[in-house]
PDB file of C-alpha atoms and ligand atoms in Angstrom:
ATOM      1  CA  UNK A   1       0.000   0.000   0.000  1.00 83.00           C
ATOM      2  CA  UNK A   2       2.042   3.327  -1.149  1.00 96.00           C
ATOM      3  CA  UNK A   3       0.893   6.550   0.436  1.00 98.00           C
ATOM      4  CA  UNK A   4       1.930   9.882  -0.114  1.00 98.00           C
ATOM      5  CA  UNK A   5       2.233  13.313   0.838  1.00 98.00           C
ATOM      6  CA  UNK A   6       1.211  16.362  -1.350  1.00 98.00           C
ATOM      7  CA  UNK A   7       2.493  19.421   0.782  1.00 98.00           C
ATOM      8  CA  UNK A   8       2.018  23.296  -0.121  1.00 97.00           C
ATOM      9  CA  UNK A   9       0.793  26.249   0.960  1.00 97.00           C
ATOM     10  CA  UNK A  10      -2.739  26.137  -0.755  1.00 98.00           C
ATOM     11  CA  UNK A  11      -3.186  30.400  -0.212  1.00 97.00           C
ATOM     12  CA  UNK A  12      -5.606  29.095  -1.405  1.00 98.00           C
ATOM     13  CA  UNK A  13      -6.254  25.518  -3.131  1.00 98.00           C
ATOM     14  CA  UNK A  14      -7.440  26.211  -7.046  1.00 97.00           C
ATOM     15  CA  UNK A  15      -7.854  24.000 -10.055  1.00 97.00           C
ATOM     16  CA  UNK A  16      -4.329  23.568 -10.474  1.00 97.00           C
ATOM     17  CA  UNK A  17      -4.100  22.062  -7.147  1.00 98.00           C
ATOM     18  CA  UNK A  18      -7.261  20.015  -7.943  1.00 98.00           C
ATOM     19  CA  UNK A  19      -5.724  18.426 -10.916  1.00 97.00           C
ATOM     20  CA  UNK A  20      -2.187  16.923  -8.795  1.00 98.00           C
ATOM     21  CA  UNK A  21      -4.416  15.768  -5.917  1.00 98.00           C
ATOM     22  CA  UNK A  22      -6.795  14.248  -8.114  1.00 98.00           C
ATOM     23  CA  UNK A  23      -4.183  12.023 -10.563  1.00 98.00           C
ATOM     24  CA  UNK A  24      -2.077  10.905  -7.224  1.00 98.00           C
ATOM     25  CA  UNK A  25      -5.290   9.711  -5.944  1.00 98.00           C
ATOM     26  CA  UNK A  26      -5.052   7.329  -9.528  1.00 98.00           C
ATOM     27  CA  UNK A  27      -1.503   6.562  -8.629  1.00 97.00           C
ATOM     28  CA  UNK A  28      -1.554   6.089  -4.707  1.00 98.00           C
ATOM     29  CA  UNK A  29      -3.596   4.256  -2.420  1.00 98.00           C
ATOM     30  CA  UNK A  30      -3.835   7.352  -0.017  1.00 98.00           C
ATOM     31  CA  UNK A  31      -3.133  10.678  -0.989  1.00 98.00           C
ATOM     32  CA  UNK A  32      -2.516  13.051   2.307  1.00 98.00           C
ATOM     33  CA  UNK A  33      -3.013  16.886   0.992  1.00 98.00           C
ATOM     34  CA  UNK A  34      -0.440  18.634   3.722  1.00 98.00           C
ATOM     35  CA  UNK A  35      -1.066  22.461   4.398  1.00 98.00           C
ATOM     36  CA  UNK A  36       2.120  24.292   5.480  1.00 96.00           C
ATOM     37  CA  UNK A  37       1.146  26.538   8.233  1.00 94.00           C
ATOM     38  CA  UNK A  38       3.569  29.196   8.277  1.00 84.00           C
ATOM     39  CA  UNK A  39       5.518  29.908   5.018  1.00 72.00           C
ATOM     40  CA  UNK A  40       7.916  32.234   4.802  1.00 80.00           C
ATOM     41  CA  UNK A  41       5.269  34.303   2.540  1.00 82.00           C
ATOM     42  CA  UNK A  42       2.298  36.816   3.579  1.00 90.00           C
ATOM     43  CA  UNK A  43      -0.435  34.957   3.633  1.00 96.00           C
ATOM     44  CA  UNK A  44      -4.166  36.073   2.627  1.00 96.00           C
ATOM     45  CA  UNK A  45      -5.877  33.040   4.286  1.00 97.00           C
ATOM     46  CA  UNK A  46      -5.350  31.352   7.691  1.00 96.00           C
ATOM     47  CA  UNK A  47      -4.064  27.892   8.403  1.00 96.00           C
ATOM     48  CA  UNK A  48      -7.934  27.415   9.060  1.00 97.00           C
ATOM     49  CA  UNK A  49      -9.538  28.492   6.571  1.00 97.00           C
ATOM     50  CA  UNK A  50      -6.896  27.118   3.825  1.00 98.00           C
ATOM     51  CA  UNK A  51      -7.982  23.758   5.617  1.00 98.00           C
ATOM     52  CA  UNK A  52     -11.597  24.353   5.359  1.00 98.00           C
ATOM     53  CA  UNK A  53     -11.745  25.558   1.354  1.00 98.00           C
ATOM     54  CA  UNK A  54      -9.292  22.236   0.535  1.00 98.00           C
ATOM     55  CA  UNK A  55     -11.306  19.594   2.343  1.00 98.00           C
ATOM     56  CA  UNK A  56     -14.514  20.995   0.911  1.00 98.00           C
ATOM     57  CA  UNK A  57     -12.333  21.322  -2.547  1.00 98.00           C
ATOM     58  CA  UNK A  58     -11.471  17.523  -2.533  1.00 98.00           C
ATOM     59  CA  UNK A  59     -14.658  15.998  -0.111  1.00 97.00           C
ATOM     60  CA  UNK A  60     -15.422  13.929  -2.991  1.00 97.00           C
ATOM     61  CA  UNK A  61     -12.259  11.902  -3.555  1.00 98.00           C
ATOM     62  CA  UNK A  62     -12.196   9.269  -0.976  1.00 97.00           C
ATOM     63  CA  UNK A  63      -8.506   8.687  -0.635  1.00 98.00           C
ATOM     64  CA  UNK A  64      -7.460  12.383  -0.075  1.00 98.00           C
ATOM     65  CA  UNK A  65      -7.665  13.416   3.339  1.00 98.00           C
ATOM     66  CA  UNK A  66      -6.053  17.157   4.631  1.00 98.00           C
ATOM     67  CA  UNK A  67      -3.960  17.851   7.198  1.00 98.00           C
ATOM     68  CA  UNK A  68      -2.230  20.917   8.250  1.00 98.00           C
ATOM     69  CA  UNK A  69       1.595  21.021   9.707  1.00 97.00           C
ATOM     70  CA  UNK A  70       4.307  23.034  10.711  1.00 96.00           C
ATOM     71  CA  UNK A  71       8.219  22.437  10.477  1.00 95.00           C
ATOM     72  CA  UNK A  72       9.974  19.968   8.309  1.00 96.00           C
ATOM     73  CA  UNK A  73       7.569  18.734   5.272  1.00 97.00           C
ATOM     74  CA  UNK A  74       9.915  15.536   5.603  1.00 98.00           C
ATOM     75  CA  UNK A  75       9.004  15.029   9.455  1.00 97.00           C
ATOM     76  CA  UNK A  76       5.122  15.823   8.423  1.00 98.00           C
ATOM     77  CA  UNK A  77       5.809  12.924   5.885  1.00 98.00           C
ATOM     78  CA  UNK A  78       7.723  10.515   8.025  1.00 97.00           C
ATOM     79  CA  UNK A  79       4.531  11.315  10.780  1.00 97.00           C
ATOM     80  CA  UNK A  80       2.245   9.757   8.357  1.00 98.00           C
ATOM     81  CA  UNK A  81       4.496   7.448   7.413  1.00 97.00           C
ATOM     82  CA  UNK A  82       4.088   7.998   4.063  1.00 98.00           C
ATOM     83  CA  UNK A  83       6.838   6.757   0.745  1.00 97.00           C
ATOM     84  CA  UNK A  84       6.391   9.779  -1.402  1.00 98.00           C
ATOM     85  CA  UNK A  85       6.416  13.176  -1.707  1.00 98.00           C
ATOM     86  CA  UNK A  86       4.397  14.174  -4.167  1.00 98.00           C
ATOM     87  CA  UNK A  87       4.620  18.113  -6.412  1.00 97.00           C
ATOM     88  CA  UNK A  88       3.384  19.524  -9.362  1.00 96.00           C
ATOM     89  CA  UNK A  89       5.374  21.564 -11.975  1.00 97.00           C
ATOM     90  CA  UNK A  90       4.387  23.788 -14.198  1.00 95.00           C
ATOM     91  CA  UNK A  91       7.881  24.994 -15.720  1.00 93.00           C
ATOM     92  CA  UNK A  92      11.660  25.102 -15.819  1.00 94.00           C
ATOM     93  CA  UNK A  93      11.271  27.393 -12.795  1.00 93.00           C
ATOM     94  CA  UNK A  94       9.005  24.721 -10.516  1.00 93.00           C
ATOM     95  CA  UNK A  95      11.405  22.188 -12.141  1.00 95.00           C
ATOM     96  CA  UNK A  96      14.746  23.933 -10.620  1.00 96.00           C
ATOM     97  CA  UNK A  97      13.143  24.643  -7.410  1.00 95.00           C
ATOM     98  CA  UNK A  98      11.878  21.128  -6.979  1.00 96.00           C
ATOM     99  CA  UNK A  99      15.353  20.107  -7.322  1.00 96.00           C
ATOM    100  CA  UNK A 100      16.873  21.863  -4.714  1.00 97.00           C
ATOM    101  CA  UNK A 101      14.063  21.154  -2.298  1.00 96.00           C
ATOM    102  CA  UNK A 102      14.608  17.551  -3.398  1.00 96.00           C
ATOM    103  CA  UNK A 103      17.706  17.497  -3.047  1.00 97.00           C
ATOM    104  CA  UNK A 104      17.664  18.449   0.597  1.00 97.00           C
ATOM    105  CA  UNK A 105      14.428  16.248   1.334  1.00 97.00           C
ATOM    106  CA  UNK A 106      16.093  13.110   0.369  1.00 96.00           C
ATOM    107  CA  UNK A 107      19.433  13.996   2.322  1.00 97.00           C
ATOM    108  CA  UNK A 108      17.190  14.367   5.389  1.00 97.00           C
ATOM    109  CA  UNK A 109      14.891  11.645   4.497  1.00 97.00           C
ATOM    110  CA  UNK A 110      16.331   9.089   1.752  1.00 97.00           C
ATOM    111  CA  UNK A 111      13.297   6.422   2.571  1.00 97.00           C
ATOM    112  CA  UNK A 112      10.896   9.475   0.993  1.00 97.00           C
ATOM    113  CA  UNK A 113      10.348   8.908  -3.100  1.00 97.00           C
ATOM    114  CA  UNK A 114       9.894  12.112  -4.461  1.00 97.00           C
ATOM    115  CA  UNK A 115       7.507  12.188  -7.316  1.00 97.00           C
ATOM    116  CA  UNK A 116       6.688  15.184  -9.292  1.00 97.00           C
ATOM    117  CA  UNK A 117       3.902  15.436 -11.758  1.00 97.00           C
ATOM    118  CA  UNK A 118       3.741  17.436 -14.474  1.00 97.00           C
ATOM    119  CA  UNK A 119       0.846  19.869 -14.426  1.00 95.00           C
ATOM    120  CA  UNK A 120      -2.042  19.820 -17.095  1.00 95.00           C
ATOM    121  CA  UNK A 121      -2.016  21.839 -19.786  1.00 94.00           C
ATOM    122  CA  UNK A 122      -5.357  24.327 -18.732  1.00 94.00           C
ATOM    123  CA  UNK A 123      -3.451  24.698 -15.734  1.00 95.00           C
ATOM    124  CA  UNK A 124       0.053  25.559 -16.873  1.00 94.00           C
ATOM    125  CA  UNK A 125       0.161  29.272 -15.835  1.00 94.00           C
ATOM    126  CA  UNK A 126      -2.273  29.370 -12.878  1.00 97.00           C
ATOM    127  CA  UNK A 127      -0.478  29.658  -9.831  1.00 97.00           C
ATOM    128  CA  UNK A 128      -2.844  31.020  -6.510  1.00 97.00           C
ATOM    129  CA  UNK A 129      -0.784  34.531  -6.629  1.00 96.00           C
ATOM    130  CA  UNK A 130      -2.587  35.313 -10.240  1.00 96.00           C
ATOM    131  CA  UNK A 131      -5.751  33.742  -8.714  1.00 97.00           C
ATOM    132  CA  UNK A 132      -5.920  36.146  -6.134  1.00 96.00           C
ATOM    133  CA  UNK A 133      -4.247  39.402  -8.028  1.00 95.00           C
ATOM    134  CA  UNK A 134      -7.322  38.567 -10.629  1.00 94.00           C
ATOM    135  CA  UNK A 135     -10.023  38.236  -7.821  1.00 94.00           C
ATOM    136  CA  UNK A 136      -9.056  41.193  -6.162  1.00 93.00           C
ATOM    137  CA  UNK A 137      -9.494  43.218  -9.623  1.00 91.00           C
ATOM    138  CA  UNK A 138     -12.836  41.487 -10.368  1.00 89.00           C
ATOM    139  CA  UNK A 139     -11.365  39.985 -13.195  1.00 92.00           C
ATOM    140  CA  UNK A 140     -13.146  36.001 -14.424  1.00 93.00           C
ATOM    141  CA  UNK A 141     -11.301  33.405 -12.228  1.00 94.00           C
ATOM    142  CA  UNK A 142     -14.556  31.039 -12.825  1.00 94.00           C
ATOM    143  CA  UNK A 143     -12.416  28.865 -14.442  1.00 95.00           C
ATOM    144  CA  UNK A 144      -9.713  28.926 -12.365  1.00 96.00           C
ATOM    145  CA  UNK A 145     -10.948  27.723  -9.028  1.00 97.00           C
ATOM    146  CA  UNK A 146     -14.260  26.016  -7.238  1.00 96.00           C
ATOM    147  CA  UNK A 147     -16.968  28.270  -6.503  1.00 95.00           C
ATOM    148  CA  UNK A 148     -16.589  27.921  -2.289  1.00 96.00           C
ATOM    149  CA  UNK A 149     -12.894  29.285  -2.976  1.00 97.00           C
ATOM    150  CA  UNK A 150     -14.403  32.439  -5.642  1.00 96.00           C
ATOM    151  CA  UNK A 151     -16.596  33.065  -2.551  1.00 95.00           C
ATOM    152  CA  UNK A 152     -13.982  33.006   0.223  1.00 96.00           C
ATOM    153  CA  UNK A 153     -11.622  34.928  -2.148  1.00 96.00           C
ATOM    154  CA  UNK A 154     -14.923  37.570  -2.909  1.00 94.00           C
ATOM    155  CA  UNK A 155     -15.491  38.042   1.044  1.00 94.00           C
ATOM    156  CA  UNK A 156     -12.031  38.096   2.189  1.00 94.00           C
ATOM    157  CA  UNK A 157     -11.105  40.953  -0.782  1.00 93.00           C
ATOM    158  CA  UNK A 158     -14.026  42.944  -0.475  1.00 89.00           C
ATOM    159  CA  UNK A 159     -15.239  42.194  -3.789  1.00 85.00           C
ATOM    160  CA  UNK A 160     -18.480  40.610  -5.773  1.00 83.00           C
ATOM    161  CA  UNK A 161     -17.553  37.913  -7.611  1.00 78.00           C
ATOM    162  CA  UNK A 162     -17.183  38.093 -11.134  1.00 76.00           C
ATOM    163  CA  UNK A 163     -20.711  38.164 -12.972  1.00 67.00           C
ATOM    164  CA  UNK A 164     -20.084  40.322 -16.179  1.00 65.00           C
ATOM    165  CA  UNK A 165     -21.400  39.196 -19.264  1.00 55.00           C
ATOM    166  CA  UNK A 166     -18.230  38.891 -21.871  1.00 52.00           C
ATOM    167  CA  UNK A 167     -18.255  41.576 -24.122  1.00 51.00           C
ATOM    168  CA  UNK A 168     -18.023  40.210 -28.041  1.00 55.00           C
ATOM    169  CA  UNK A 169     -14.756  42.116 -29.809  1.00 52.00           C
ATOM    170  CA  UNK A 170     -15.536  42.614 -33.927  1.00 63.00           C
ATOM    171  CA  UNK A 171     -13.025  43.743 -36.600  1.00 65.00           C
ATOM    172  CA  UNK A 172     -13.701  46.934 -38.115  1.00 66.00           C
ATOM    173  CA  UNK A 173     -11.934  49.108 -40.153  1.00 68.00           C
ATOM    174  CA  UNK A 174      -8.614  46.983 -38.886  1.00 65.00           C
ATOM    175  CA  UNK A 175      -9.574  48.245 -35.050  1.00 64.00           C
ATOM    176  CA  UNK A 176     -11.103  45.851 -32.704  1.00 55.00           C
ATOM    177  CA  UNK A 177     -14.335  47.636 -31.185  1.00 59.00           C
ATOM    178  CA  UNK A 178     -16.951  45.771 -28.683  1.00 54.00           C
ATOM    179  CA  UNK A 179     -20.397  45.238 -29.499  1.00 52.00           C
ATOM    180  CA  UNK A 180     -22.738  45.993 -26.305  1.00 49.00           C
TER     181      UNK A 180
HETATM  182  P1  LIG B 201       4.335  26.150  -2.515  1.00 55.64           P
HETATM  183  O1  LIG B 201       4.190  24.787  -1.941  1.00 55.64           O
HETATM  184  O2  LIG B 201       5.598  26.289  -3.326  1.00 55.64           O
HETATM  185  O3  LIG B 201       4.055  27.255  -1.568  1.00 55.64           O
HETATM  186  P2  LIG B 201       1.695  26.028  -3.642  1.00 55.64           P
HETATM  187  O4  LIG B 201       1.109  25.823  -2.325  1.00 55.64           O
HETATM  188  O5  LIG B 201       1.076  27.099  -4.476  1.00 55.64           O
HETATM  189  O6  LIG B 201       3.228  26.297  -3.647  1.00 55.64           O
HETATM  190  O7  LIG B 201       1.634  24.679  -4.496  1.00 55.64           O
HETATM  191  C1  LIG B 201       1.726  23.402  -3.912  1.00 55.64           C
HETATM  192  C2  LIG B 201       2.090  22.441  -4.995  1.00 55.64           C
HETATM  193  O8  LIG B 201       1.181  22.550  -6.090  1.00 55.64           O
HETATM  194  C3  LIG B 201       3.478  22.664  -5.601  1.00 55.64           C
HETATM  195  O9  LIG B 201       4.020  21.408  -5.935  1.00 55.64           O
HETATM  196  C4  LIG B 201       3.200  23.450  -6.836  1.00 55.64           C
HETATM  197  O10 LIG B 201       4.209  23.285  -7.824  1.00 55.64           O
HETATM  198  C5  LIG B 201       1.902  22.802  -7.278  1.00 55.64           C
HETATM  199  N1  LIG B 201       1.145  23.696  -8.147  1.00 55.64           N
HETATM  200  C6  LIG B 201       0.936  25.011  -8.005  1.00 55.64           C
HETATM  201  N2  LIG B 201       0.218  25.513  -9.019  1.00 55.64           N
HETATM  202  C7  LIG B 201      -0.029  24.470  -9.854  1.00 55.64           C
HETATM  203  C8  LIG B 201      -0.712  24.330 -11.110  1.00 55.64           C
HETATM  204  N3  LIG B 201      -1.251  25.373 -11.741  1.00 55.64           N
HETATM  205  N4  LIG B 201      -0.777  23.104 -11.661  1.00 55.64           N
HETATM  206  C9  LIG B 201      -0.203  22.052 -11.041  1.00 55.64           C
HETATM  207  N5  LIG B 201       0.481  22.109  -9.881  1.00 55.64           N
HETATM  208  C10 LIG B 201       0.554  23.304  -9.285  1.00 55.64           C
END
């Protein structure tokens, strides 16, 4: 029975998320979605509440269960006692930073497998700092996240969720001009 670890922040959890913790659930026989309490990054949501918007986010996969920790992700993972870590990556950037987190996970904890998967393609550029830069200009992030996390994002910023109607952009006279 292989279980594994899928640790972040989740500031908060959005599709992209979604998609990792959904296909390790495929690979693993127990996926444990690990919320780092106290990155070394501003936070907009609490330990809490990132807790609350991933377990309703992933309620319906019955091999994913949450958990929130502090400290070493390896001693969060050798407290479960799970084989792998598992990460996402979206580019050459997640790739080279995944390498040197790698690096020093498995020189703390070689027993760990470290397992990245490769992000899919709708979700290539997300990441939950454009999520919430969007949100909090009332831009269309329908797509982006579930709706419990648009309406967490809407009351924390202050803002109505998206509801506009998309304008339709025609060609004329070689300028692009809306049509109402
Ligand atoms: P970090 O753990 O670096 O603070 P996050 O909490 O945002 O970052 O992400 C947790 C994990 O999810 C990381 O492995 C990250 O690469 C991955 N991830 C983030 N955004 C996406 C995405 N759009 N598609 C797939 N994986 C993603």
């Amino acid at each position: 029975m292989a279980r594994a670890l899928y640790p972040g922040t989740f500031d908060p959890i959005h599709n992209g998320h979604i998609d990792i913790a959904v296909r390790a659930s495929e690979l693993f026989d127990e996926v444990i979605l690990a919320i780092y309490d106290a990155p070394p990054k501003k936070l907009l949501f609490s330990t809490d509440a990132r807790f609350e918007l991933a377990r309703q986010a992933l309620e319906h996969v019955p091999n994913v269960s949450i958990v929130t920790y502090t400290g070493l992700t390896v001693e969060c993972a050798r407290d479960y006692k799970v084989d792998v870590i598992v990460r996402g990556l979206r580019n050459v950037a997640d790739f080279e930073y995944e390498q040197q987190i790698g690096w020093a996970n498995s020189n703390l904890a070689p027993e760990i497998e470290l397992c990245c998967l490769f992000c899919s393609n709708e979700y290539a550029y997300l990441s939950a700092t454009i999520l919430k830069e969007v949100a909090s200009l009332g831009g269309d992030c329908s797509a982006w996240a579930p709706p419990h996390v648009l309406e967490a994002l809407s009351a924390k910023l202050d803002r109505p969720i998206y509801s506009g109607t998309p304008k339709i952009y025609l060609r004329h006279e070689d300028k692009l001009v809306h049509r109402d």
